[in-house]
N, CA, C and O atoms as a Tinker XYZ file with bonds, in Angstrom:
   312  protein
     1  N    166.688000  154.030000   38.111000    73     2
     2  CA   167.991000  153.639000   37.663000    64     1     3
     3  C    167.808000  152.506000   36.630000    63     2     4     5
     4  O    167.159000  151.501000   36.921000    81     3
     5  N    168.362000  152.669000   35.463000    73     3     6
     6  CA   168.214000  151.667000   34.424000    64     5     7
     7  C    169.164000  150.505000   34.632000    63     6     8     9
     8  O    168.801000  149.358000   34.370000    81     7
     9  N    170.375000  150.776000   35.097000    73     7    10
    10  CA   171.342000  149.716000   35.326000    64     9    11
    11  C    171.930000  149.834000   36.733000    63    10    12    13
    12  O    172.113000  150.934000   37.256000    81    11
    13  N    172.214000  148.707000   37.319000    73    11    14
    14  CA   172.813000  148.679000   38.652000    64    13    15
    15  C    174.058000  147.792000   38.556000    63    14    16    17
    16  O    174.064000  146.804000   37.821000    81    15
    17  N    175.092000  148.140000   39.285000    73    15    18
    18  CA   176.298000  147.342000   39.237000    64    17    19
    19  C    176.113000  145.955000   39.827000    63    18    20    21
    20  O    176.920000  145.057000   39.586000    81    19
    21  N    175.053000  145.782000   40.598000    73    19    22
    22  CA   174.779000  144.512000   41.254000    64    21    23
    23  C    173.820000  143.615000   40.437000    63    22    24    25
    24  O    173.540000  142.478000   40.819000    81    23
    25  N    173.341000  144.139000   39.338000    73    23    26
    26  CA   172.357000  143.425000   38.551000    64    25    27
    27  C    173.025000  142.669000   37.386000    63    26    28    29
    28  O    173.973000  143.157000   36.770000    81    27
    29  N    172.515000  141.495000   37.113000    73    27    30
    30  CA   172.976000  140.713000   35.981000    64    29    31
    31  C    172.551000  141.439000   34.709000    63    30    32    33
    32  O    171.362000  141.699000   34.523000    81    31
    33  N    173.472000  141.764000   33.851000    73    31    34
    34  CA   173.173000  142.541000   32.638000    64    33    35
    35  C    172.243000  141.798000   31.687000    63    34    36    37
    36  O    171.460000  142.437000   30.983000    81    35
    37  N    172.304000  140.471000   31.646000    73    35    38
    38  CA   171.460000  139.712000   30.712000    64    37    39
    39  C    169.996000  139.758000   31.113000    63    38    40    41
    40  O    169.130000  139.503000   30.277000    81    39
    41  N    169.697000  140.072000   32.349000    73    39    42
    42  CA   168.316000  140.150000   32.801000    64    41    43
    43  C    167.953000  141.583000   33.211000    63    42    44    45
    44  O    166.938000  141.796000   33.876000    81    43
    45  N    168.756000  142.542000   32.828000    73    43    46
    46  CA   168.452000  143.953000   33.146000    64    45    47
    47  C    167.250000  144.406000   32.343000    63    46    48    49
    48  O    166.944000  143.815000   31.307000    81    47
    49  N    166.572000  145.423000   32.790000    73    47    50
    50  CA   165.395000  145.912000   32.108000    64    49    51
    51  C    165.732000  146.412000   30.695000    63    50    52    53
    52  O    164.922000  146.257000   29.781000    81    51
    53  N    166.896000  146.999000   30.509000    73    51    54
    54  CA   167.278000  147.475000   29.193000    64    53    55
    55  C    167.458000  146.318000   28.238000    63    54    56    57
    56  O    166.984000  146.391000   27.104000    81    55
    57  N    168.117000  145.263000   28.645000    73    55    58
    58  CA   168.320000  144.101000   27.784000    64    57    59
    59  C    167.029000  143.380000   27.514000    63    58    60    61
    60  O    166.801000  142.945000   26.385000    81    59
    61  N    166.166000  143.232000   28.508000    73    59    62
    62  CA   164.888000  142.589000   28.301000    64    61    63
    63  C    164.024000  143.393000   27.330000    63    62    64    65
    64  O    163.314000  142.823000   26.501000    81    63
    65  N    164.089000  144.715000   27.440000    73    63    66
    66  CA   163.359000  145.575000   26.500000    64    65    67
    67  C    163.860000  145.359000   25.080000    63    66    68    69
    68  O    163.070000  145.300000   24.137000    81    67
    69  N    165.163000  145.242000   24.934000    73    67    70
    70  CA   165.770000  144.969000   23.626000    64    69    71
    71  C    165.265000  143.626000   23.090000    63    70    72    73
    72  O    164.916000  143.522000   21.914000    81    71
    73  N    165.225000  142.616000   23.930000    73    71    74
    74  CA   164.771000  141.278000   23.505000    64    73    75
    75  C    163.295000  141.338000   23.061000    63    74    76    77
    76  O    162.903000  140.679000   22.098000    81    75
    77  N    162.504000  142.118000   23.759000    73    75    78
    78  CA   161.084000  142.218000   23.372000    64    77    79
    79  C    160.943000  142.923000   22.023000    63    78    80    81
    80  O    160.137000  142.502000   21.194000    81    79
    81  N    161.705000  143.975000   21.793000    73    79    82
    82  CA   161.696000  144.652000   20.501000    64    81    83
    83  C    162.169000  143.729000   19.407000    63    82    84    85
    84  O    161.651000  143.767000   18.291000    81    83
    85  N    163.146000  142.902000   19.714000    73    83    86
    86  CA   163.663000  141.918000   18.756000    64    85    87
    87  C    162.565000  140.892000   18.408000    63    86    88    89
    88  O    162.484000  140.424000   17.272000    81    87
    89  N    161.727000  140.553000   19.393000    73    87    90
    90  CA   160.621000  139.624000   19.127000    64    89    91
    91  C    159.637000  140.238000   18.124000    63    90    92    93
    92  O    159.170000  139.562000   17.208000    81    91
    93  N    159.327000  141.528000   18.309000    73    91    94
    94  CA   158.434000  142.204000   17.377000    64    93    95
    95  C    159.037000  142.185000   15.955000    63    94    96    97
    96  O    158.329000  141.945000   14.976000    81    95
    97  N    160.315000  142.436000   15.863000    73    95    98
    98  CA   160.983000  142.491000   14.548000    64    97    99
    99  C    160.984000  141.102000   13.903000    63    98   100   101
   100  O    160.704000  140.972000   12.711000    81    99
   101  N    161.292000  140.086000   14.669000    73    99   102
   102  CA   161.369000  138.725000   14.135000    64   101   103
   103  C    159.988000  138.179000   13.755000    63   102   104   105
   104  O    159.872000  137.395000   12.814000    81   103
   105  N    158.960000  138.582000   14.469000    73   103   106
   106  CA   157.591000  138.164000   14.190000    64   105   107
   107  C    157.015000  138.894000   13.011000    63   106   108   109
   108  O    156.074000  138.412000   12.380000    81   107
   109  N    157.571000  140.067000   12.694000    73   107   110
   110  CA   157.023000  140.944000   11.650000    64   109   111
   111  C    155.539000  141.203000   11.883000    63   110   112   113
   112  O    154.737000  141.222000   10.948000    81   111
   113  N    155.199000  141.399000   13.139000    73   111   114
   114  CA   153.840000  141.580000   13.543000    64   113   115
   115  C    153.784000  142.749000   14.514000    63   114   116   117
   116  O    154.705000  142.937000   15.309000    81   115
   117  N    152.732000  143.523000   14.459000    73   115   118
   118  CA   152.624000  144.682000   15.326000    64   117   119
   119  C    151.998000  144.367000   16.663000    63   118   120   121
   120  O    151.859000  145.261000   17.498000    81   119
   121  N    151.611000  143.110000   16.894000    73   119   122
   122  CA   151.061000  142.777000   18.190000    64   121   123
   123  C    151.533000  141.399000   18.630000    63   122   124   125
   124  O    151.667000  140.480000   17.822000    81   123
   125  N    151.783000  141.279000   19.935000    73   123   126
   126  CA   152.178000  140.021000   20.544000    64   125   127
   127  C    151.392000  139.870000   21.824000    63   126   128   129
   128  O    151.134000  140.858000   22.512000    81   127
   129  N    151.013000  138.673000   22.153000    73   127   130
   130  CA   150.312000  138.456000   23.426000    64   129   131
   131  C    151.315000  138.325000   24.539000    63   130   132   133
   132  O    152.486000  138.032000   24.299000    81   131
   133  N    150.870000  138.537000   25.743000    73   131   134
   134  CA   151.737000  138.420000   26.890000    64   133   135
   135  C    152.275000  137.000000   27.021000    63   134   136   137
   136  O    153.378000  136.793000   27.527000    81   135
   137  N    151.496000  136.025000   26.567000    73   135   138
   138  CA   151.931000  134.620000   26.621000    64   137   139
   139  C    153.031000  134.347000   25.631000    63   138   140   141
   140  O    153.982000  133.629000   25.941000    81   139
   141  N    152.918000  134.911000   24.435000    73   139   142
   142  CA   154.005000  134.764000   23.423000    64   141   143
   143  C    155.307000  135.376000   23.919000    63   142   144   145
   144  O    156.380000  134.790000   23.770000    81   143
   145  N    155.200000  136.535000   24.496000    73   143   146
   146  CA   156.391000  137.243000   25.028000    64   145   147
   147  C    157.038000  136.399000   26.118000    63   146   148   149
   148  O    158.254000  136.208000   26.126000    81   147
   149  N    156.223000  135.897000   27.033000    73   147   150
   150  CA   156.739000  135.083000   28.137000    64   149   151
   151  C    157.451000  133.837000   27.603000    63   150   152   153
   152  O    158.554000  133.524000   28.050000    81   151
   153  N    156.855000  133.141000   26.680000    73   151   154
   154  CA   157.474000  131.911000   26.142000    64   153   155
   155  C    158.762000  132.220000   25.412000    63   154   156   157
   156  O    159.726000  131.467000   25.553000    81   155
   157  N    158.826000  133.270000   24.655000    73   155   158
   158  CA   160.039000  133.626000   23.912000    64   157   159
   159  C    161.149000  134.096000   24.842000    63   158   160   161
   160  O    162.319000  133.812000   24.585000    81   159
   161  N    160.816000  134.803000   25.912000    73   159   162
   162  CA   161.857000  135.281000   26.834000    64   161   163
   163  C    162.456000  134.134000   27.634000    63   162   164   165
   164  O    163.592000  134.234000   28.098000    81   163
   165  N    161.714000  133.051000   27.803000    73   163   166
   166  CA   162.265000  131.886000   28.498000    64   165   167
   167  C    163.476000  131.326000   27.770000    63   166   168   169
   168  O    164.368000  130.754000   28.397000    81   167
   169  N    163.516000  131.484000   26.456000    73   167   170
   170  CA   164.659000  131.007000   25.669000    64   169   171
   171  C    165.940000  131.774000   26.005000    63   170   172   173
   172  O    167.046000  131.275000   25.795000    81   171
   173  N    165.777000  132.995000   26.529000    73   171   174
   174  CA   166.920000  133.838000   26.895000    64   173   175
   175  C    167.152000  133.825000   28.408000    63   174   176   177
   176  O    167.873000  134.671000   28.936000    81   175
   177  N    166.547000  132.874000   29.093000    73   175   178
   178  CA   166.714000  132.696000   30.542000    64   177   179
   179  C    166.108000  133.856000   31.333000    63   178   180   181
   180  O    166.547000  134.139000   32.448000    81   179
   181  N    165.103000  134.531000   30.764000    73   179   182
   182  CA   164.356000  135.558000   31.469000    64   181   183
   183  C    163.078000  134.860000   31.928000    63   182   184   185
   184  O    162.109000  134.741000   31.178000    81   183
   185  N    163.104000  134.405000   33.175000    73   183   186
   186  CA   162.019000  133.549000   33.684000    64   185   187
   187  C    161.179000  134.154000   34.790000    63   186   188   189
   188  O    160.122000  133.629000   35.139000    81   187
   189  N    161.654000  135.261000   35.339000    73   187   190
   190  CA   160.896000  135.891000   36.431000    64   189   191
   191  C    160.032000  137.021000   35.885000    63   190   192   193
   192  O    160.448000  137.773000   35.004000    81   191
   193  N    158.833000  137.122000   36.422000    73   191   194
   194  CA   157.899000  138.107000   35.926000    64   193   195
   195  C    158.391000  139.525000   36.140000    63   194   196   197
   196  O    158.057000  140.412000   35.354000    81   195
   197  N    159.172000  139.765000   37.177000    73   195   198
   198  CA   159.677000  141.097000   37.459000    64   197   199
   199  C    160.584000  141.612000   36.330000    63   198   200   201
   200  O    160.522000  142.784000   35.958000    81   199
   201  N    161.414000  140.729000   35.799000    73   199   202
   202  CA   162.322000  141.112000   34.720000    64   201   203
   203  C    161.520000  141.498000   33.476000    63   202   204   205
   204  O    161.809000  142.504000   32.828000    81   203
   205  N    160.510000  140.686000   33.151000    73   203   206
   206  CA   159.687000  140.969000   32.005000    64   205   207
   207  C    158.879000  142.243000   32.218000    63   206   208   209
   208  O    158.751000  143.058000   31.305000    81   207
   209  N    158.337000  142.415000   33.413000    73   207   210
   210  CA   157.564000  143.610000   33.722000    64   209   211
   211  C    158.376000  144.863000   33.604000    63   210   212   213
   212  O    157.891000  145.857000   33.064000    81   211
   213  N    159.603000  144.856000   34.093000    73   211   214
   214  CA   160.487000  146.026000   34.016000    64   213   215
   215  C    160.807000  146.340000   32.564000    63   214   216   217
   216  O    160.817000  147.512000   32.187000    81   215
   217  N    161.066000  145.351000   31.746000    73   215   218
   218  CA   161.335000  145.570000   30.330000    64   217   219
   219  C    160.133000  146.178000   29.617000    63   218   220   221
   220  O    160.272000  147.125000   28.844000    81   219
   221  N    158.950000  145.624000   29.886000    73   219   222
   222  CA   157.728000  146.127000   29.279000    64   221   223
   223  C    157.430000  147.554000   29.765000    63   222   224   225
   224  O    156.990000  148.399000   28.986000    81   223
   225  N    157.670000  147.811000   31.035000    73   223   226
   226  CA   157.439000  149.136000   31.583000    64   225   227
   227  C    158.342000  150.169000   30.950000    63   226   228   229
   228  O    157.919000  151.293000   30.682000    81   227
   229  N    159.597000  149.789000   30.708000    73   227   230
   230  CA   160.555000  150.715000   30.047000    64   229   231
   231  C    160.070000  151.037000   28.641000    63   230   232   233
   232  O    160.070000  152.204000   28.248000    81   231
   233  N    159.664000  150.047000   27.886000    73   231   234
   234  CA   159.190000  150.255000   26.540000    64   233   235
   235  C    157.920000  151.119000   26.523000    63   234   236   237
   236  O    157.773000  152.001000   25.677000    81   235
   237  N    157.008000  150.856000   27.466000    73   235   238
   238  CA   155.786000  151.676000   27.544000    64   237   239
   239  C    156.076000  153.108000   27.932000    63   238   240   241
   240  O    155.464000  154.034000   27.400000    81   239
   241  N    157.019000  153.302000   28.872000    73   239   242
   242  CA   157.297000  154.658000   29.359000    64   241   243
   243  C    157.970000  155.516000   28.295000    63   242   244   245
   244  O    157.826000  156.738000   28.331000    81   243
   245  N    158.694000  154.930000   27.356000    73   243   246
   246  CA   159.292000  155.744000   26.284000    64   245   247
   247  C    158.409000  155.771000   25.041000    63   246   248   249
   248  O    158.788000  156.359000   24.028000    81   247
   249  N    157.248000  155.148000   25.105000    73   247   250
   250  CA   156.267000  155.254000   24.040000    64   249   251
   251  C    156.474000  154.333000   22.848000    63   250   252   253
   252  O    155.977000  154.597000   21.754000    81   251
   253  N    157.212000  153.252000   23.068000    73   251   254
   254  CA   157.453000  152.293000   21.949000    64   253   255
   255  C    156.366000  151.228000   21.844000    63   254   256   257
   256  O    156.133000  150.682000   20.766000    81   255
   257  N    155.703000  150.935000   22.956000    73   255   258
   258  CA   154.621000  149.941000   22.912000    64   257   259
   259  C    153.398000  150.486000   23.634000    63   258   260   261
   260  O    153.487000  151.418000   24.433000    81   259
   261  N    152.275000  149.891000   23.337000    73   259   262
   262  CA   151.010000  150.174000   24.024000    64   261   263
   263  C    150.368000  148.811000   24.273000    63   262   264   265
   264  O    150.799000  147.810000   23.700000    81   263
   265  N    149.363000  148.767000   25.107000    73   263   266
   266  CA   148.775000  147.488000   25.389000    64   265   267
   267  C    147.264000  147.567000   25.519000    63   266   268   269
   268  O    146.694000  148.590000   25.897000    81   267
   269  N    146.654000  146.473000   25.197000    73   267   270
   270  CA   145.212000  146.226000   25.388000    64   269   271
   271  C    145.122000  144.730000   25.612000    63   270   272   273
   272  O    145.400000  143.926000   24.722000    81   271
   273  N    144.727000  144.378000   26.826000    73   271   274
   274  CA   144.770000  142.972000   27.252000    64   273   275
   275  C    144.336000  142.008000   26.199000    63   274   276   277
   276  O    143.343000  142.298000   25.532000    81   275
   277  N    144.964000  140.913000   25.983000    73   275   278
   278  CA   146.253000  140.448000   26.430000    64   277   279
   279  C    147.386000  140.798000   25.456000    63   278   280   281
   280  O    148.445000  140.171000   25.486000    81   279
   281  N    147.168000  141.790000   24.602000    73   279   282
   282  CA   148.159000  142.089000   23.532000    64   281   283
   283  C    148.946000  143.360000   23.806000    63   282   284   285
   284  O    148.451000  144.317000   24.401000    81   283
   285  N    150.185000  143.331000   23.350000    73   283   286
   286  CA   151.069000  144.501000   23.342000    64   285   287
   287  C    151.259000  144.858000   21.879000    63   286   288   289
   288  O    151.483000  143.997000   21.028000    81   287
   289  N    151.162000  146.162000   21.610000    73   287   290
   290  CA   151.256000  146.651000   20.230000    64   289   291
   291  C    152.495000  147.532000   20.084000    63   290   292   293
   292  O    152.818000  148.312000   20.981000    81   291
   293  N    153.173000  147.407000   18.978000    73   291   294
   294  CA   154.278000  148.263000   18.641000    64   293   295
   295  C    153.716000  149.564000   18.110000    63   294   296   297
   296  O    152.885000  149.561000   17.202000    81   295
   297  N    154.164000  150.677000   18.668000    73   295   298
   298  CA   153.622000  151.992000   18.317000    64   297   299
   299  C    154.503000  152.620000   17.253000    63   298   300   301
   300  O    155.727000  152.499000   17.304000    81   299
   301  N    153.887000  153.290000   16.290000    73   299   302
   302  CA   154.637000  154.079000   15.314000    64   301   303
   303  C    155.272000  153.252000   14.215000    63   302   304   305
   304  O    156.201000  153.723000   13.559000    81   303
   305  N    154.813000  152.062000   13.997000    73   303   306
   306  CA   155.347000  151.246000   12.878000    64   305   307
   307  C    154.630000  151.606000   11.597000    63   306   308   309
   308  O    153.408000  151.754000   11.595000    81   307
   309  N    155.336000  151.745000   10.549000    73   307   310
   310  CA   154.694000  152.009000    9.251000    64   309   311
   311  C    155.215000  151.036000    8.223000    63   310   312
   312  O    154.805000  151.085000    7.063000    81   311
């Protein structure tokens, strides 16, 4: 389930995934470290690892990102 009526929408996996994609766009870079993502998400009050993990899992499952420790790469950018 992507959204739950009991879940805060600002920390939902869909919104966190959007914030992560926004980070890639603002950085104009095809790779970000897990540490950079964590620090930037704190600005949006996403402070728990579960929220970040669910957002990253959603992006990975639909094929938008790939990873190689400690970096996440945007897939299909030209």
